[in-house]
C-alpha positions as protocol buffer text, in pm:
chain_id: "A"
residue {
  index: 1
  type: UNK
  ca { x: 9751 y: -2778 z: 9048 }
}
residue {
  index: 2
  type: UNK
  ca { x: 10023 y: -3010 z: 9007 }
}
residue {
  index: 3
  type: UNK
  ca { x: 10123 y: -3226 z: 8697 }
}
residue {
  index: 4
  type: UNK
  ca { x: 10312 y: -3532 z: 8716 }
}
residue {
  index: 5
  type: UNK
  ca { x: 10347 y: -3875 z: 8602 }
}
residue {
  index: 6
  type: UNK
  ca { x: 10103 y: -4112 z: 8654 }
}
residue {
  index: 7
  type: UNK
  ca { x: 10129 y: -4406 z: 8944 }
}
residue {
  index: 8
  type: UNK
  ca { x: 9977 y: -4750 z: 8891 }
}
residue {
  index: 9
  type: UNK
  ca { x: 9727 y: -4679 z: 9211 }
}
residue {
  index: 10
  type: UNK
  ca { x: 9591 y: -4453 z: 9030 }
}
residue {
  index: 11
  type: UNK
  ca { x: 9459 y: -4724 z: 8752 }
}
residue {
  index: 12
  type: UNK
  ca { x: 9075 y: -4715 z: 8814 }
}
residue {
  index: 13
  type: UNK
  ca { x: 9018 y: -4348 z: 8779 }
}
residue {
  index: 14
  type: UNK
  ca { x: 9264 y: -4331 z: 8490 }
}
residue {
  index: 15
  type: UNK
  ca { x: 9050 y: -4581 z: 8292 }
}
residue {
  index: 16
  type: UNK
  ca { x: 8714 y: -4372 z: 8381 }
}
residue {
  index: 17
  type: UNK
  ca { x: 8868 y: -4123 z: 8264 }
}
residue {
  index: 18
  type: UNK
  ca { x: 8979 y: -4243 z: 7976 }
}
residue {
  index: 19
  type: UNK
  ca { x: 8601 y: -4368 z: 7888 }
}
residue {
  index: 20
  type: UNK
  ca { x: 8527 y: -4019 z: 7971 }
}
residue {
  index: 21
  type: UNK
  ca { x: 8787 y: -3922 z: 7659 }
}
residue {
  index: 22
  type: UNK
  ca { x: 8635 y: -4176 z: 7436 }
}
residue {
  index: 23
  type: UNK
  ca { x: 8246 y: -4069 z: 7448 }
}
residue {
  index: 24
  type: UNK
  ca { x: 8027 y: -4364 z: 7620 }
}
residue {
  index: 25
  type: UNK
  ca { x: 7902 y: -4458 z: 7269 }
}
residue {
  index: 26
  type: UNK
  ca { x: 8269 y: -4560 z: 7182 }
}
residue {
  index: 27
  type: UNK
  ca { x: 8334 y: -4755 z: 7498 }
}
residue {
  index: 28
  type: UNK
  ca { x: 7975 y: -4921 z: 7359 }
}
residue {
  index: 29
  type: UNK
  ca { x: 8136 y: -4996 z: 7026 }
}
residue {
  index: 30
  type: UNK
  ca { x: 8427 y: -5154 z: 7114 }
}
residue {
  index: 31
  type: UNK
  ca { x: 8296 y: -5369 z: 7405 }
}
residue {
  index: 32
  type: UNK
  ca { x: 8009 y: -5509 z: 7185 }
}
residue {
  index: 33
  type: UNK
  ca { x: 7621 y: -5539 z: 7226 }
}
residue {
  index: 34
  type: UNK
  ca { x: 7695 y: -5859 z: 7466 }
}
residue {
  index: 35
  type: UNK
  ca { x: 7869 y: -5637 z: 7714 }
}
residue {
  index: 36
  type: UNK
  ca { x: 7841 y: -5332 z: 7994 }
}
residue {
  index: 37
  type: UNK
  ca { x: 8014 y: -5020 z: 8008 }
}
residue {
  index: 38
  type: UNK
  ca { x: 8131 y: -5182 z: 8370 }
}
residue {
  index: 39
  type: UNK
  ca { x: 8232 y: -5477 z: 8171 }
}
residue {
  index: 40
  type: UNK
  ca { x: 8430 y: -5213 z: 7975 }
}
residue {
  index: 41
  type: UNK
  ca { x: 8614 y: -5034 z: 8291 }
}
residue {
  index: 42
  type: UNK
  ca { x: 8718 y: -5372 z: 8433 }
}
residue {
  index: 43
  type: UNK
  ca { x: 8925 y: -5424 z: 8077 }
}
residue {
  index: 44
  type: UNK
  ca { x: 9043 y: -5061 z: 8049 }
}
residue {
  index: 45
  type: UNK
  ca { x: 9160 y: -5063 z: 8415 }
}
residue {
  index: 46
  type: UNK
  ca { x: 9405 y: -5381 z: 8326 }
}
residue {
  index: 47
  type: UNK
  ca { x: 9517 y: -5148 z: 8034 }
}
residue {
  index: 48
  type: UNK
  ca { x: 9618 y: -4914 z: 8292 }
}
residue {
  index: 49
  type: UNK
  ca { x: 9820 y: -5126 z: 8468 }
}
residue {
  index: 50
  type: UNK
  ca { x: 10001 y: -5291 z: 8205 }
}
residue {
  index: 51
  type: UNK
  ca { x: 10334 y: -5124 z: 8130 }
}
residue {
  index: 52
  type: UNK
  ca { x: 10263 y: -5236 z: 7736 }
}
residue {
  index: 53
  type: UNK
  ca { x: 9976 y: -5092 z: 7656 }
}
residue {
  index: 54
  type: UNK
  ca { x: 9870 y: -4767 z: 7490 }
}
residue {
  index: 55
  type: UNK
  ca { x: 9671 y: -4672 z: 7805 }
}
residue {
  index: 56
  type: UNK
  ca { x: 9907 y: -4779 z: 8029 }
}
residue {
  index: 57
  type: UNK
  ca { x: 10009 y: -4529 z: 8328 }
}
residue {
  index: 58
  type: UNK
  ca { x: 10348 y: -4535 z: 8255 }
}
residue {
  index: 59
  type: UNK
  ca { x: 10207 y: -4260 z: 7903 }
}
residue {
  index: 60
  type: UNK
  ca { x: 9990 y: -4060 z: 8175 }
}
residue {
  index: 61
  type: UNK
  ca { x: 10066 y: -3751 z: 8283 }
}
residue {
  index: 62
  type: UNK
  ca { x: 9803 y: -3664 z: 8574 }
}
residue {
  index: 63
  type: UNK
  ca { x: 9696 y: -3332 z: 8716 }
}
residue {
  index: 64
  type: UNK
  ca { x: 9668 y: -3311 z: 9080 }
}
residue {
  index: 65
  type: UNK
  ca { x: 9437 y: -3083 z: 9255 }
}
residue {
  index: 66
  type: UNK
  ca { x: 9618 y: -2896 z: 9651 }
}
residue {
  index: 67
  type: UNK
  ca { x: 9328 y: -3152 z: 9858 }
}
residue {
  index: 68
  type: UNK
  ca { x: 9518 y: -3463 z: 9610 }
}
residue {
  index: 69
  type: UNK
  ca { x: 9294 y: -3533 z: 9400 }
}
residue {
  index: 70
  type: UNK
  ca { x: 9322 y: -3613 z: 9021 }
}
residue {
  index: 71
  type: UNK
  ca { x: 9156 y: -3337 z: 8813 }
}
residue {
  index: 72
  type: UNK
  ca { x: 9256 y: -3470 z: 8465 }
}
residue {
  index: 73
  type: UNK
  ca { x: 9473 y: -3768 z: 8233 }
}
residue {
  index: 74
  type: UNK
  ca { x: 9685 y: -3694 z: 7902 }
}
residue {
  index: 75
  type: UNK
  ca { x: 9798 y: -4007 z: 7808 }
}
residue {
  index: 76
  type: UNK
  ca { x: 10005 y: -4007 z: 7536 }
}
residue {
  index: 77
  type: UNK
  ca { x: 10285 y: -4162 z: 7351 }
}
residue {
  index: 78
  type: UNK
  ca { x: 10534 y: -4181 z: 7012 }
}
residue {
  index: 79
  type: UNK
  ca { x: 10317 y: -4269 z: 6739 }
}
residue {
  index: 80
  type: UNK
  ca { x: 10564 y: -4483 z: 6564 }
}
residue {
  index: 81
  type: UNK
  ca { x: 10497 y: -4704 z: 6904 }
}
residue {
  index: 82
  type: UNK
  ca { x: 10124 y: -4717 z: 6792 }
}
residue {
  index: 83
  type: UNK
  ca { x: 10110 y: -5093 z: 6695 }
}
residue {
  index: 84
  type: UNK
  ca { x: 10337 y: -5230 z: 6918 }
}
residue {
  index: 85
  type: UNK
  ca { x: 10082 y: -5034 z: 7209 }
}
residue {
  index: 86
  type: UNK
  ca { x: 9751 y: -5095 z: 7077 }
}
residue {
  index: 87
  type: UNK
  ca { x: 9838 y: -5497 z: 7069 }
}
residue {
  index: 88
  type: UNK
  ca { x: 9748 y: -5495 z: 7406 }
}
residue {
  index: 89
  type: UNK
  ca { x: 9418 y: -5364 z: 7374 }
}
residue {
  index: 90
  type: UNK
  ca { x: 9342 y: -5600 z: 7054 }
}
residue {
  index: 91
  type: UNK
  ca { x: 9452 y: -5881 z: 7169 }
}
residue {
  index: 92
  type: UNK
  ca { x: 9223 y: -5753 z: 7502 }
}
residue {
  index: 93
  type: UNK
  ca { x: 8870 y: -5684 z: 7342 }
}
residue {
  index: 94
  type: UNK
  ca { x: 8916 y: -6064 z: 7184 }
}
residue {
  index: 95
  type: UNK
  ca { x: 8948 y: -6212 z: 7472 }
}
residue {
  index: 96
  type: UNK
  ca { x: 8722 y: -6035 z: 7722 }
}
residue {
  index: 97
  type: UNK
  ca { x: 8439 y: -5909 z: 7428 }
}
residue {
  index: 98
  type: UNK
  ca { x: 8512 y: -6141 z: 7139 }
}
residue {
  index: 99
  type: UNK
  ca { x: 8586 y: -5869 z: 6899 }
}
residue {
  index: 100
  type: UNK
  ca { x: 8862 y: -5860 z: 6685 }
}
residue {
  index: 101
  type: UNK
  ca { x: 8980 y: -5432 z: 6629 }
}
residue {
  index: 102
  type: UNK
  ca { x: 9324 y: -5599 z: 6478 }
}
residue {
  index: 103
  type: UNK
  ca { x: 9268 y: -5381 z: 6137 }
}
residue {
  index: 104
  type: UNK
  ca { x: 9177 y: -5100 z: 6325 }
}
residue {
  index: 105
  type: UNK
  ca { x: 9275 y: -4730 z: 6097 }
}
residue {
  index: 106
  type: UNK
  ca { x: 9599 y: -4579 z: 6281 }
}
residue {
  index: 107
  type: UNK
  ca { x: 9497 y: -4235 z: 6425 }
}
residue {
  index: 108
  type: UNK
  ca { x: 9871 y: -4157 z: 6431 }
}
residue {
  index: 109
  type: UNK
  ca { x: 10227 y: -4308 z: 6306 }
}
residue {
  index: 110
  type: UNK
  ca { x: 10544 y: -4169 z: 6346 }
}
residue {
  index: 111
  type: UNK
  ca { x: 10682 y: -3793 z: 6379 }
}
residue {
  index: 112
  type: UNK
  ca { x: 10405 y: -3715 z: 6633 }
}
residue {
  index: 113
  type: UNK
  ca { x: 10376 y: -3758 z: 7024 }
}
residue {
  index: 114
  type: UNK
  ca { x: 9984 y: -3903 z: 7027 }
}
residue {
  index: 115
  type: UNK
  ca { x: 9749 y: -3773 z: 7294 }
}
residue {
  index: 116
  type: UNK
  ca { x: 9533 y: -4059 z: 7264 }
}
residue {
  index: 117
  type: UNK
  ca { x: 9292 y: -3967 z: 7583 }
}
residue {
  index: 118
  type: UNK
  ca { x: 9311 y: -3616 z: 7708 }
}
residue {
  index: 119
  type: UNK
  ca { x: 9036 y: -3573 z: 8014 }
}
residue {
  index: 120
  type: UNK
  ca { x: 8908 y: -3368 z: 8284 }
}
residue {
  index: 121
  type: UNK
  ca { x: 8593 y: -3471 z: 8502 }
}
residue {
  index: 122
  type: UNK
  ca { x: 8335 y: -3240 z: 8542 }
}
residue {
  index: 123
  type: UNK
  ca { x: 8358 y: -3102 z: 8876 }
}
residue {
  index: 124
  type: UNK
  ca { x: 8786 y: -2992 z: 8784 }
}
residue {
  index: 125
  type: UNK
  ca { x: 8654 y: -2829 z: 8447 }
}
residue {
  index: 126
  type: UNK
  ca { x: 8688 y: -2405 z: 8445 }
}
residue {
  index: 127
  type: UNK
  ca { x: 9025 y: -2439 z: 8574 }
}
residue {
  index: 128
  type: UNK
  ca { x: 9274 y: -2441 z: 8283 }
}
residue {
  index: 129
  type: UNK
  ca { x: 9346 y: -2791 z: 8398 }
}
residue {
  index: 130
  type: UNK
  ca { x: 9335 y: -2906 z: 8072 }
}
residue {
  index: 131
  type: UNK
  ca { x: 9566 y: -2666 z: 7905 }
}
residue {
  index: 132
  type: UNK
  ca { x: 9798 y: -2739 z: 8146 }
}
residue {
  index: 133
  type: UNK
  ca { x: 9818 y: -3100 z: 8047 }
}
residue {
  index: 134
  type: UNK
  ca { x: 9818 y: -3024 z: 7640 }
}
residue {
  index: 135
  type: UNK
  ca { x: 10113 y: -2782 z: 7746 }
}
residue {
  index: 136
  type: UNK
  ca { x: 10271 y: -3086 z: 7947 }
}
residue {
  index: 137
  type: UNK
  ca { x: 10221 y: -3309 z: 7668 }
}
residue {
  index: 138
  type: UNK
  ca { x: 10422 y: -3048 z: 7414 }
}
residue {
  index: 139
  type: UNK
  ca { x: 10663 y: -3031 z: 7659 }
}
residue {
  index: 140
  type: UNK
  ca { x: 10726 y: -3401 z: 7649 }
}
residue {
  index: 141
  type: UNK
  ca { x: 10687 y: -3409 z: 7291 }
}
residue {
  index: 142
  type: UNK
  ca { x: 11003 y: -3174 z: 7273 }
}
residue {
  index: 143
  type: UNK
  ca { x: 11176 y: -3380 z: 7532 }
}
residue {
  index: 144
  type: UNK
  ca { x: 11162 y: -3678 z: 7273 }
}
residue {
  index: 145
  type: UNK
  ca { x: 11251 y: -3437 z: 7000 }
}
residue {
  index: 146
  type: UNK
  ca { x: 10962 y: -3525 z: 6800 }
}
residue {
  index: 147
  type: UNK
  ca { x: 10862 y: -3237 z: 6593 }
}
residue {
  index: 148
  type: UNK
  ca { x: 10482 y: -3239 z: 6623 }
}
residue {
  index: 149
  type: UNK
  ca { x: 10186 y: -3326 z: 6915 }
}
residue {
  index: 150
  type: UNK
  ca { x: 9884 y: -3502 z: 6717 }
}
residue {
  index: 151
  type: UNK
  ca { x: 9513 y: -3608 z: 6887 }
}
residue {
  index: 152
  type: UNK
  ca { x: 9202 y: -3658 z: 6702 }
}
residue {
  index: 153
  type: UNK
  ca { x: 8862 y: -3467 z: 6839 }
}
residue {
  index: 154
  type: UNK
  ca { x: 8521 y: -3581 z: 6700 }
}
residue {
  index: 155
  type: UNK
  ca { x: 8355 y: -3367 z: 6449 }
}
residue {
  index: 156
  type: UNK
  ca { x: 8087 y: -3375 z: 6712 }
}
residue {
  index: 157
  type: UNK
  ca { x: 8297 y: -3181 z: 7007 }
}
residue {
  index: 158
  type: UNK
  ca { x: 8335 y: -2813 z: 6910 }
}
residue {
  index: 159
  type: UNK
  ca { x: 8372 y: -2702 z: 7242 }
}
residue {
  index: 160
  type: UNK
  ca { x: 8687 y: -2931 z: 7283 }
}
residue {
  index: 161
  type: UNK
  ca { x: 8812 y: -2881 z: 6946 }
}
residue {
  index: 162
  type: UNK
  ca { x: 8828 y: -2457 z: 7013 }
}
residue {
  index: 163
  type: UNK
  ca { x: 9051 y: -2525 z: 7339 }
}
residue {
  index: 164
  type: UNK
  ca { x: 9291 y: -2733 z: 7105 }
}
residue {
  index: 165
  type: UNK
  ca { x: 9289 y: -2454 z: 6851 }
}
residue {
  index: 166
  type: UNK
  ca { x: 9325 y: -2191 z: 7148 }
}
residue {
  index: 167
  type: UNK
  ca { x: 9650 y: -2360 z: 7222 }
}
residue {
  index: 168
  type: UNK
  ca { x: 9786 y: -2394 z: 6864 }
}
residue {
  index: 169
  type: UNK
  ca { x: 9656 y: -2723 z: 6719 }
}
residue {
  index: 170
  type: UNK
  ca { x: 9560 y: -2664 z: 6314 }
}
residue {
  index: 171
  type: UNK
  ca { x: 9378 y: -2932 z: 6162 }
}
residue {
  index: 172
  type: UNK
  ca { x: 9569 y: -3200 z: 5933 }
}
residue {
  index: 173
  type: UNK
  ca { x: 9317 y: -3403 z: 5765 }
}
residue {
  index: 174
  type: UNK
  ca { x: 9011 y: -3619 z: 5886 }
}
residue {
  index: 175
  type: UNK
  ca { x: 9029 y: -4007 z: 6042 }
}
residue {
  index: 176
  type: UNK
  ca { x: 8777 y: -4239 z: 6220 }
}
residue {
  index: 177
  type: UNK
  ca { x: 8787 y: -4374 z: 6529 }
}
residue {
  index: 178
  type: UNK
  ca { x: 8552 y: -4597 z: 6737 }
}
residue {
  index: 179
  type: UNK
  ca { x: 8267 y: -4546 z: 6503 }
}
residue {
  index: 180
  type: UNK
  ca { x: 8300 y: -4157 z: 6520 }
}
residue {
  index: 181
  type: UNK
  ca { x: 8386 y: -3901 z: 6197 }
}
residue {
  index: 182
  type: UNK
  ca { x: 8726 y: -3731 z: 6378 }
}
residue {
  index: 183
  type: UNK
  ca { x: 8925 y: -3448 z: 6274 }
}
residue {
  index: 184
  type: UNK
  ca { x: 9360 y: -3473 z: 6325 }
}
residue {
  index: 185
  type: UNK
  ca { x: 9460 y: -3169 z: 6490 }
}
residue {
  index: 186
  type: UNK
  ca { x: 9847 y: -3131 z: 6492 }
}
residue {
  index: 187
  type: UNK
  ca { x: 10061 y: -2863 z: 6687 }
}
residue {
  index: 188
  type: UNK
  ca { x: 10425 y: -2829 z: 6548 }
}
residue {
  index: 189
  type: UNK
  ca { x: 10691 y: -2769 z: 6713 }
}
């Protein structure tokens, strides 16, 4: 398995991927009751490609499987960028779903690299893959000499919220995101 930086050809299944990361139900919320989840990939793939945008590839790290293919996403970023990133995406879901997230709650702010989608798809899980990128992501964290990684894991998600724990993440406090009761796990560096 190899981890590197994203490339923009790599948009499409970034995005899914992403939606993957945000639960189905989110995607739902935030495109709107006049929309589709494809509706919803078409957005989150120009997200991708945009160099100024939270989801953009240029904050993915990818894992690569020895046959090529991509077997997870960590995208993630300073969190004292968060409103200057997430302008993108508001100013997006106005103009493609006519809803306005502008006074959204910040699920991070400064002192913390943000793992805002963290992913693997089904048939790659079992494989450590995504330790590997929450390691990668600390890694790039101390690069940037911030002093803590931060990502928020729905209440609803045990299963993902042990792994984090596994690898060092203590909770910090609670937030909501996308309609969904989330816990802010932190790992210090």
């Amino acid at each position: 398995m190899e981890i590197q930086a994203a490339q923009d050809f790599q948009a499409l299944s970034i995005a899914r991927l992403i939606m993957l990361a945000m639960n189905y139900d989110c995607c739902r919320y935030f495109a709107g009751p006049d929309h589709t989840l494809d509706d919803f990939e078409r957005v989150m793939t120009s997200l991708v490609l945009s160099k100024d945008s939270q989801y953009s590839y240029l904050n993915t790290t990818v894992a690569i499987d020895d046959d090529g293919k991509l077997c997870g996403i960590c995208v993630s970023y300073d969190g004292a960028r968060l409103h200057e990133l997430r302008k993108a995406f508001v100013d997006a879901a106005k103009s493609n779903f006519g809803m306005d997230f502008g006074n959204m709650d910040d699920e991070t702010g400064p002192g913390e690299l943000y793992i805002d989608s963290i992913a693997v798809p089904e048939d790659c899980r079992g494989r450590g893959i995504a330790t590997l990128l929450l390691k990668a992501a600390i890694d790039k964290a101390r690069r940037m000499g911030l002093p803590a990684v931060g990502l928020l894991v729905d209440k609803g998600n045990p299963k993902a919220e042990k792994l984090y724990t596994r690898v060092g993440f203590k909770y910090v406090g609670d937030n909501t995101w996308g309609g969904h009761q989330m816990k802010h796990l932190q790992y210090s560096l």
